[in-house]
Amino acid sequence: MRNCYIHSAVSISAQNTFASEDFLLDVIAHNTKKTQAIYPNFKDFIAPIAARRMQTAVKMGVVTANKALQIAELNQPDAIITGTGMGCITDTEKFLNSIITNNEAYLTPTSFIQSTHNTVCAQIALGLKCNAFNNTYTHGNLSFESTLIDAQLLIQQQEAKHILVGGVDELGTEFVEYVQMMEAKESKGIKVPFSEGATFAVLSSEKKVNAIKLQAITTILEASKEEIILKLEAFLAVNDMDANSIDAIILGNNGDAYDAYYELTATSLFPHAVQIEYKHLIGEFHTASAFAFWLGTKVLQKQHIPKDVLKNSRQNKSIKTVLLYNQFKGKDHSFILLKTC
Amino acid sequence: MPNEPTNKDTAPRVAVTGMGIISAIGNSVQENMEALLASKSGIGSISKINTVHADQIRVGEVAFSNDELISQQQLSDDNNFTRTSLLGLFAAKEALKNAKITGINSYKTGLISSTTVGGMDKTEQHLKTFKTSSESQKYISSHHAGDSTKKIAKQLGITEFSTTISTACSSSTNAIMLGARLIKAGKLDRVIVGGTDALTKFTINGFKTLMILSDEVCTPFDEHRKGLNLGEGAAYLVLESETIAKKENKSIIAYISGYANTNDAFHQTATSENGQGAYLAMQKALDFAHLKPAQIDYINAHGTATPNNDLTESIAIKRVFGDDIPDFSSTKAYTGHTLAASGAVEAVFSILALQAQTVFPNLNFKSKINETGLTPTTEIKKKPINYVLSNSFGFGGNCSTLILSKE
């Protein structure tokens, strides 16, 4: 069975992560309910004629994907796999509102065509003229995780060598308002802003200098806090590890009542590990955990933890193994293990 | 999922041990089979959605109303099941029953579903009352495409692994393919795979703006085809590792012998002139299955009856099969185009073709497409069928092909 290595990881987020070479050096504080990602100048990357039809998710996805390929020095991936929770929600809202407002008359196809969940993945393939395997997952907060599972499987089973994976979600305008309205009714709702972003990575069966290994990933639909502890221990055991082998954990705290999952996990299993959080910087959305994947990869490559994500006392020891844990409302749990090679 | 070591050469074969379906031609596998054998189309006037286009379109609606589906499945009154979820749950339950699975977690069992519209059927009814009506608000969380899968998983008691694929009209073929790959890799013992999509105003108007909806019952592969009929439905297969199916003395109804996923990489909605994506999908699926084109006994074509699809699919079929084109037909004139569900719907039909050793006729065909001159099978044809190839192509250039076999 082949190993799965990360050759590049690129992210557009509500921090300056795409254009800047700095590693979260000057972070932006977000005190709003919603926040857009920091966009690069899309015109520098996408031809105007193509960009005209693209909404934010497609633009972020295409640009991030291309940079991930460039860094990995890969022209044509053997597979392109995208995850998105809400898909192309802007065009979905646009077409839906045209139907309602005009009572099904005077409609144009563009927003419908661009509204399908596979638009980002399709536009990446189109730009590359890539006939290879092409898949899109849309499974709530496990959408990005599903791309990793698929990619790892393709590599392990020797069906592909170099794979472009990514998670992308755009904010949209209307639906997010309704989601936030419902969230506001919760006694302890999400505190970080609702947001958006795109993270793409090249995974490969080939080991490379400074490559990080995607050791394992697993997803759990629903579990109690106590069950999560047991499942996490079992996950580590399958990978010949225990809680002491984890140098750093990256947790998806968003300020809601379900942060209790992270707290119990951190205190009961990883009292000695470096604890990292990130959603206060980039917000919450269905594929926010893809940012943690980017962050984990960078921490391992740079052997440095930016101060704004570090949640407990700074540790000087080298970081060889990072565990990512994310969940949403006590559901859609995921564990991802990243290692230096 | 745990990372057990696997070896490609010793990977188990993927057996189909059950299937379930709900479509415009019936609410069970049996009813669908009877309609296919009787050449009975399910296409008619739209009755469950209030649309201004009602007189200009024909659709393949599932007979049951939401209320009927809710009461049959004994869901609570305050449920927030969308029609997509209701159809999906209905078909998935039949698939499990058909596979004689009672203890869902006696083996590592997953669910891979697919949808394009997700909860859109409810969203489009309630969007403007989300702010004010508590009755509407329960459908905010059911909009996203993963919702139907999660609801089905919960109802079936699946805890091991679940995900949702959305690659437009090839979605459920990709769900079947992922399920087969997970079994081959030893990551799951058993997996329920398929897709579900309800008819919505959103898709009716979307396809209407593209001017590819026919105002008559569709005529796949006919020179004078006017476009597609939208349909709704859901279908699921139960896939099991052959080793386990045999150990459990299961009756194996088919094998997943080959599959491939490619992208046409030509245009968001149109297909390339030489049908490159479709050609590659069929060719790679044949290569994967170690089959020669001549071994395919029947092609269940994508055949949506749009001018674009049927021409390029014909070209791609000719590129793969040369002068020796197998019997082929599109079953879209029975069910309409069920979008994400279509791949699984047609996988069920392909298995029925294997079981009945019958090619189901392509309805409403009169004249050959000038450029390609292919004639689909238009009468019930009994013959030995060992291998069926089924195509599913979608927006975004997504092309997938599945090969199902008897042995």
Short mmCIF file of C-alpha atoms in Angstrom, two decimals, chain A:
data_model
loop_
_atom_site.label_atom_id
_atom_site.label_comp_id
_atom_site.label_asym_id
_atom_site.label_seq_id
_atom_site.Cartn_x
_atom_site.Cartn_y
_atom_site.Cartn_z
CA MET A 1 0.00 0.00 0.00
CA ARG A 2 1.40 3.34 -1.03
CA ASN A 3 1.93 6.35 1.16
CA CYS A 4 0.27 9.65 0.43
CA TYR A 5 2.41 12.80 0.49
CA ILE A 6 1.45 16.45 0.39
CA HIS A 7 3.47 18.31 -2.26
CA SER A 8 1.77 21.66 -1.87
CA ALA A 9 -1.02 23.39 0.01
CA VAL A 10 -2.47 26.80 -0.85
CA SER A 11 -5.26 28.68 0.85
CA ILE A 12 -7.43 31.73 0.29
CA SER A 13 -8.97 32.66 3.61
CA ALA A 14 -10.12 35.60 5.68
CA GLN A 15 -6.41 36.11 6.45
CA ASN A 16 -3.73 37.13 4.02
CA THR A 17 -2.72 33.55 3.28
CA PHE A 18 -2.65 33.51 -0.51
CA ALA A 19 -0.59 36.49 -1.65
CA SER A 20 1.65 36.80 1.39
CA GLU A 21 4.73 34.68 1.98
CA ASP A 22 4.46 35.42 5.69
CA PHE A 23 3.01 32.68 7.82
CA LEU A 24 0.10 34.43 9.58
CA LEU A 25 2.41 37.19 10.76
CA ASP A 26 0.00 40.14 10.74
CA VAL A 27 -3.41 38.71 11.38
CA ILE A 28 -6.65 40.56 10.86
CA ALA A 29 -9.10 40.62 13.76
CA HIS A 30 -12.66 39.89 12.63
CA ASN A 31 -15.34 41.29 14.88
CA THR A 32 -18.18 41.06 12.39
CA LYS A 33 -20.88 38.42 12.04
CA LYS A 34 -19.77 37.61 8.50
CA THR A 35 -16.49 38.07 6.74
CA GLN A 36 -15.34 37.59 3.18
CA ALA A 37 -12.04 35.99 2.33
CA ILE A 38 -9.09 38.21 1.36
CA TYR A 39 -9.20 37.81 -2.41
CA PRO A 40 -6.15 38.04 -4.59
CA ASN A 41 -6.50 40.23 -7.65
CA PHE A 42 -8.35 37.60 -9.67
CA LYS A 43 -7.61 39.45 -12.93
CA ASP A 44 -3.96 38.55 -12.53
CA PHE A 45 -4.87 34.87 -12.72
CA ILE A 46 -8.06 34.45 -14.76
CA ALA A 47 -8.80 35.78 -18.25
CA PRO A 48 -11.52 38.47 -18.10
CA ILE A 49 -13.83 36.56 -20.44
CA ALA A 50 -13.74 33.50 -18.21
CA ALA A 51 -13.88 35.49 -14.97
CA ARG A 52 -17.05 37.31 -16.04
CA ARG A 53 -19.20 34.22 -15.50
CA MET A 54 -17.43 33.02 -12.38
CA GLN A 55 -18.69 33.69 -8.90
CA THR A 56 -16.40 33.83 -5.88
CA ALA A 57 -16.22 30.09 -5.19
CA VAL A 58 -15.15 29.31 -8.73
CA LYS A 59 -12.60 32.11 -8.83
CA MET A 60 -11.13 31.19 -5.45
CA GLY A 61 -11.08 27.53 -6.39
CA VAL A 62 -9.47 27.94 -9.80
CA VAL A 63 -6.79 30.35 -8.58
CA THR A 64 -5.91 28.32 -5.49
CA ALA A 65 -5.84 25.08 -7.48
CA ASN A 66 -3.52 26.54 -10.10
CA LYS A 67 -1.09 27.82 -7.49
CA ALA A 68 -1.09 24.44 -5.74
CA LEU A 69 -0.21 22.77 -9.05
CA GLN A 70 2.49 25.34 -9.74
CA ILE A 71 4.18 24.87 -6.37
CA ALA A 72 4.03 21.09 -6.79
CA GLU A 73 5.47 21.52 -10.33
CA LEU A 74 2.64 19.50 -11.75
CA ASN A 75 1.04 20.25 -15.12
CA GLN A 76 -1.64 17.58 -15.30
CA PRO A 77 -2.98 15.83 -12.22
CA ASP A 78 -4.23 12.23 -12.50
CA ALA A 79 -7.36 13.25 -10.63
CA ILE A 80 -9.10 16.42 -9.47
CA ILE A 81 -11.36 16.15 -6.43
CA THR A 82 -13.26 19.00 -4.86
CA GLY A 83 -15.37 19.32 -1.75
CA THR A 84 -17.96 22.00 -1.09
CA GLY A 85 -20.70 22.26 1.50
CA MET A 86 -23.00 24.76 -0.14
CA GLY A 87 -21.66 24.63 -3.68
CA CYS A 88 -22.11 27.66 -5.87
CA ILE A 89 -24.59 29.29 -3.52
CA THR A 90 -24.36 32.78 -5.06
CA ASP A 91 -25.55 31.60 -8.48
CA THR A 92 -28.05 29.28 -6.80
CA GLU A 93 -29.57 32.24 -4.93
CA LYS A 94 -29.48 34.36 -8.07
CA PHE A 95 -31.33 31.83 -10.22
CA LEU A 96 -33.77 30.97 -7.46
CA ASN A 97 -34.65 34.60 -6.87
CA SER A 98 -35.09 35.22 -10.60
CA ILE A 99 -37.58 32.35 -10.70
CA ILE A 100 -39.51 33.73 -7.74
CA THR A 101 -39.37 37.42 -8.69
CA ASN A 102 -40.22 36.99 -12.36
CA ASN A 103 -42.61 34.09 -11.86
CA GLU A 104 -40.49 31.77 -14.02
CA ALA A 105 -40.17 34.26 -16.90
CA TYR A 106 -37.25 36.17 -18.44
CA LEU A 107 -34.63 33.80 -17.12
CA THR A 108 -31.15 33.40 -18.56
CA PRO A 109 -29.19 30.16 -18.20
CA THR A 110 -25.83 31.47 -16.95
CA SER A 111 -26.49 31.38 -13.23
CA PHE A 112 -28.19 27.97 -13.54
CA ILE A 113 -25.27 26.53 -15.48
CA GLN A 114 -22.80 27.86 -12.92
CA SER A 115 -24.86 26.80 -9.91
CA THR A 116 -24.14 23.07 -9.94
CA HIS A 117 -21.92 21.75 -7.16
CA ASN A 118 -19.34 20.43 -9.59
CA THR A 119 -18.73 23.80 -11.25
CA VAL A 120 -15.44 24.49 -9.45
CA CYS A 121 -14.00 21.08 -10.24
CA ALA A 122 -15.23 21.31 -13.81
CA GLN A 123 -13.74 24.75 -14.36
CA ILE A 124 -10.38 23.57 -13.03
CA ALA A 125 -10.44 20.63 -15.46
CA LEU A 126 -11.54 22.91 -18.28
CA GLY A 127 -8.71 25.34 -17.61
CA LEU A 128 -6.17 22.51 -17.61
CA LYS A 129 -7.87 20.59 -20.44
CA CYS A 130 -7.63 17.69 -18.05
CA ASN A 131 -9.60 14.57 -19.05
CA ALA A 132 -8.69 12.73 -15.86
CA PHE A 133 -10.82 11.49 -12.96
CA ASN A 134 -12.98 14.34 -11.66
CA ASN A 135 -15.15 14.18 -8.58
CA THR A 136 -17.07 16.53 -6.28
CA TYR A 137 -18.18 15.81 -2.74
CA THR A 138 -20.85 17.77 -0.93
CA HIS A 139 -21.35 16.26 2.48
CA GLY A 140 -21.76 19.15 4.88
CA ASN A 141 -18.71 19.62 7.08
CA LEU A 142 -17.11 16.44 5.76
CA SER A 143 -16.96 17.66 2.16
CA PHE A 144 -13.21 18.36 2.12
CA GLU A 145 -12.49 15.27 4.22
CA SER A 146 -14.27 13.17 1.59
CA THR A 147 -11.84 14.43 -1.06
CA LEU A 148 -8.91 13.28 1.08
CA ILE A 149 -10.46 9.85 1.58
CA ASP A 150 -11.02 9.47 -2.16
CA ALA A 151 -7.52 10.73 -3.01
CA GLN A 152 -5.82 8.52 -0.45
CA LEU A 153 -7.73 5.56 -1.81
CA LEU A 154 -6.70 6.36 -5.41
CA ILE A 155 -3.06 6.54 -4.32
CA GLN A 156 -3.12 3.47 -2.08
CA GLN A 157 -4.77 1.39 -4.78
CA GLN A 158 -2.35 2.73 -7.39
CA GLU A 159 -5.10 4.22 -9.50
CA ALA A 160 -3.43 7.66 -9.52
CA LYS A 161 -0.09 9.19 -8.60
CA HIS A 162 -0.65 12.93 -8.38
CA ILE A 163 -3.97 14.30 -7.25
CA LEU A 164 -5.32 17.80 -6.87
CA VAL A 165 -7.75 18.05 -3.95
CA GLY A 166 -9.50 21.03 -2.47
CA GLY A 167 -12.28 22.43 -0.37
CA VAL A 168 -14.13 25.59 -1.29
CA ASP A 169 -17.17 27.51 -0.10
CA GLU A 170 -18.40 31.00 -0.79
CA LEU A 171 -20.45 33.15 1.56
CA GLY A 172 -23.33 34.06 -0.73
CA THR A 173 -25.77 36.68 0.44
CA GLU A 174 -29.17 35.35 1.42
CA PHE A 175 -28.96 31.79 2.71
CA VAL A 176 -26.21 32.64 5.15
CA GLU A 177 -28.53 35.24 6.71
CA TYR A 178 -31.12 32.56 7.44
CA VAL A 179 -28.50 30.21 8.83
CA GLN A 180 -27.22 32.97 11.11
CA MET A 181 -30.76 33.86 12.14
CA MET A 182 -31.27 30.29 13.33
CA GLU A 183 -27.84 30.23 14.96
CA ALA A 184 -28.69 33.38 16.93
CA LYS A 185 -31.49 31.45 18.62
CA GLU A 186 -29.03 28.99 20.12
CA SER A 187 -28.17 29.59 23.77
CA LYS A 188 -24.48 29.18 23.03
CA GLY A 189 -24.15 29.65 19.28
CA ILE A 190 -21.18 30.06 16.99
CA LYS A 191 -19.05 33.06 18.01
CA VAL A 192 -16.64 33.28 15.09
CA PRO A 193 -17.82 35.00 11.90
CA PHE A 194 -19.45 33.03 9.09
CA SER A 195 -16.97 33.07 6.29
CA GLU A 196 -15.62 31.48 3.12
CA GLY A 197 -12.40 30.29 1.54
CA ALA A 198 -10.59 27.82 -0.68
CA THR A 199 -7.77 25.44 0.10
CA PHE A 200 -6.20 23.22 -2.55
CA ALA A 201 -3.38 20.74 -2.21
CA VAL A 202 -1.44 18.34 -4.39
CA LEU A 203 -1.23 14.84 -2.97
CA SER A 204 1.18 12.33 -4.42
CA SER A 205 2.48 8.82 -4.03
CA GLU A 206 6.00 10.18 -4.49
CA LYS A 207 8.12 11.28 -1.57
CA LYS A 208 9.73 14.63 -2.10
CA VAL A 209 12.04 16.91 -0.09
CA ASN A 210 10.02 18.78 2.54
CA ALA A 211 6.87 16.80 1.68
CA ILE A 212 4.46 16.09 4.51
CA LYS A 213 2.80 12.71 4.83
CA LEU A 214 -0.97 12.37 5.03
CA GLN A 215 -0.84 9.42 7.39
CA ALA A 216 -4.53 8.78 7.91
CA ILE A 217 -8.00 10.24 7.88
CA THR A 218 -11.28 9.09 9.28
CA THR A 219 -14.77 10.56 9.56
CA ILE A 220 -17.55 9.89 12.04
CA LEU A 221 -21.13 10.95 11.40
CA GLU A 222 -22.29 11.38 14.96
CA ALA A 223 -20.90 10.52 18.37
CA SER A 224 -21.00 11.57 22.01
CA LYS A 225 -17.95 13.22 23.59
CA GLU A 226 -17.05 10.01 25.38
CA GLU A 227 -17.39 7.98 22.20
CA ILE A 228 -15.14 10.44 20.39
CA ILE A 229 -12.36 9.86 22.89
CA LEU A 230 -12.61 6.10 22.35
CA LYS A 231 -12.77 6.47 18.58
CA LEU A 232 -9.78 8.78 18.55
CA GLU A 233 -7.75 6.34 20.64
CA ALA A 234 -8.73 3.54 18.28
CA PHE A 235 -7.78 5.70 15.27
CA LEU A 236 -4.33 6.34 16.73
CA ALA A 237 -3.90 2.65 17.62
CA VAL A 238 -4.65 1.56 14.05
CA ASN A 239 -1.83 3.88 13.00
CA ASP A 240 0.54 2.40 15.59
CA MET A 241 0.40 5.50 17.74
CA ASP A 242 -0.99 6.69 21.00
CA ALA A 243 -1.88 10.11 22.37
CA ASN A 244 1.73 10.71 23.46
CA SER A 245 2.96 10.48 19.86
CA ILE A 246 1.01 13.60 18.91
CA ASP A 247 3.09 16.78 19.09
CA ALA A 248 0.38 19.25 18.16
CA ILE A 249 -3.39 19.22 17.78
CA ILE A 250 -5.34 21.60 15.58
CA LEU A 251 -8.88 22.05 16.83
CA GLY A 252 -11.91 23.57 15.12
CA ASN A 253 -13.25 25.62 18.05
CA ASN A 254 -15.86 28.11 16.89
CA GLY A 255 -17.16 29.31 20.26
CA ASP A 256 -20.38 27.30 20.38
CA ALA A 257 -21.54 24.79 22.98
CA TYR A 258 -19.98 21.94 21.05
CA ASP A 259 -16.47 23.23 21.73
CA ALA A 260 -16.85 20.92 24.73
CA TYR A 261 -15.84 18.10 22.36
CA TYR A 262 -12.49 19.78 21.76
CA GLU A 263 -12.00 20.64 25.41
CA LEU A 264 -12.57 17.09 26.59
CA THR A 265 -10.33 15.70 23.86
CA ALA A 266 -7.52 18.14 24.64
CA THR A 267 -7.60 17.68 28.40
CA SER A 268 -8.14 13.95 28.55
CA LEU A 269 -5.86 12.80 25.74
CA PHE A 270 -3.40 15.56 24.87
CA PRO A 271 -2.39 17.53 27.97
CA HIS A 272 1.20 17.74 26.70
CA ALA A 273 0.57 18.55 23.05
CA VAL A 274 0.75 21.98 21.50
CA GLN A 275 -2.80 23.21 21.01
CA ILE A 276 -3.70 25.20 17.92
CA GLU A 277 -6.99 26.91 16.97
CA TYR A 278 -7.80 28.85 13.82
CA LYS A 279 -11.49 29.58 13.30
CA HIS A 280 -11.24 32.89 15.19
CA LEU A 281 -9.00 33.95 12.30
CA ILE A 282 -10.76 32.49 9.28
CA GLY A 283 -14.34 31.96 10.43
CA GLU A 284 -16.69 29.01 10.13
CA PHE A 285 -17.97 27.39 6.93
CA HIS A 286 -18.49 23.88 5.63
CA THR A 287 -14.95 23.51 4.32
CA ALA A 288 -13.18 25.56 7.02
CA SER A 289 -11.35 22.40 8.09
CA ALA A 290 -9.44 22.50 4.79
CA PHE A 291 -7.68 25.54 6.23
CA ALA A 292 -6.57 23.39 9.18
CA PHE A 293 -5.06 21.00 6.64
CA TRP A 294 -3.13 23.92 5.14
CA LEU A 295 -2.13 25.13 8.60
CA GLY A 296 -0.98 21.69 9.73
CA THR A 297 1.10 21.23 6.59
CA LYS A 298 2.75 24.65 7.07
CA VAL A 299 3.45 24.07 10.77
CA LEU A 300 5.21 20.81 9.94
CA GLN A 301 7.16 22.31 7.04
CA LYS A 302 8.19 25.50 8.80
CA GLN A 303 8.52 24.03 12.30
CA HIS A 304 6.93 27.19 13.54
CA ILE A 305 3.57 28.00 15.10
CA PRO A 306 2.23 31.52 14.54
CA LYS A 307 1.40 33.11 17.91
CA ASP A 308 -2.18 33.93 16.97
CA VAL A 309 -3.12 30.28 16.54
CA LEU A 310 -1.21 28.95 19.53
CA LYS A 311 -3.56 28.32 22.46
CA ASN A 312 -1.33 26.92 25.18
CA SER A 313 2.26 27.41 26.30
CA ARG A 314 4.78 27.51 23.51
CA GLN A 315 6.84 24.37 23.22
CA ASN A 316 10.32 24.25 21.84
CA LYS A 317 10.46 20.63 20.81
CA SER A 318 10.25 19.76 17.16
CA ILE A 319 6.84 18.98 15.74
CA LYS A 320 6.73 15.71 13.86
CA THR A 321 3.10 14.67 14.11
CA VAL A 322 -0.01 16.83 13.96
CA LEU A 323 -3.57 15.71 14.57
CA LEU A 324 -6.47 17.72 13.13
CA TYR A 325 -9.85 17.33 14.78
CA ASN A 326 -12.96 19.05 13.51
CA GLN A 327 -16.68 18.62 14.14
CA PHE A 328 -19.83 20.63 13.64
CA LYS A 329 -22.63 20.68 16.21
CA GLY A 330 -21.46 17.36 17.60
CA LYS A 331 -21.73 15.77 14.14
CA ASP A 332 -19.44 15.44 11.12
CA HIS A 333 -16.32 14.59 13.12
CA SER A 334 -13.01 14.15 11.34
CA PHE A 335 -9.52 13.13 12.44
CA ILE A 336 -6.58 13.76 10.13
CA LEU A 337 -2.99 12.75 10.90
CA LEU A 338 -0.13 14.64 9.28
CA LYS A 339 3.56 13.74 9.75
CA THR A 340 6.96 14.91 8.70
CA CYS A 341 8.81 12.42 6.53
#
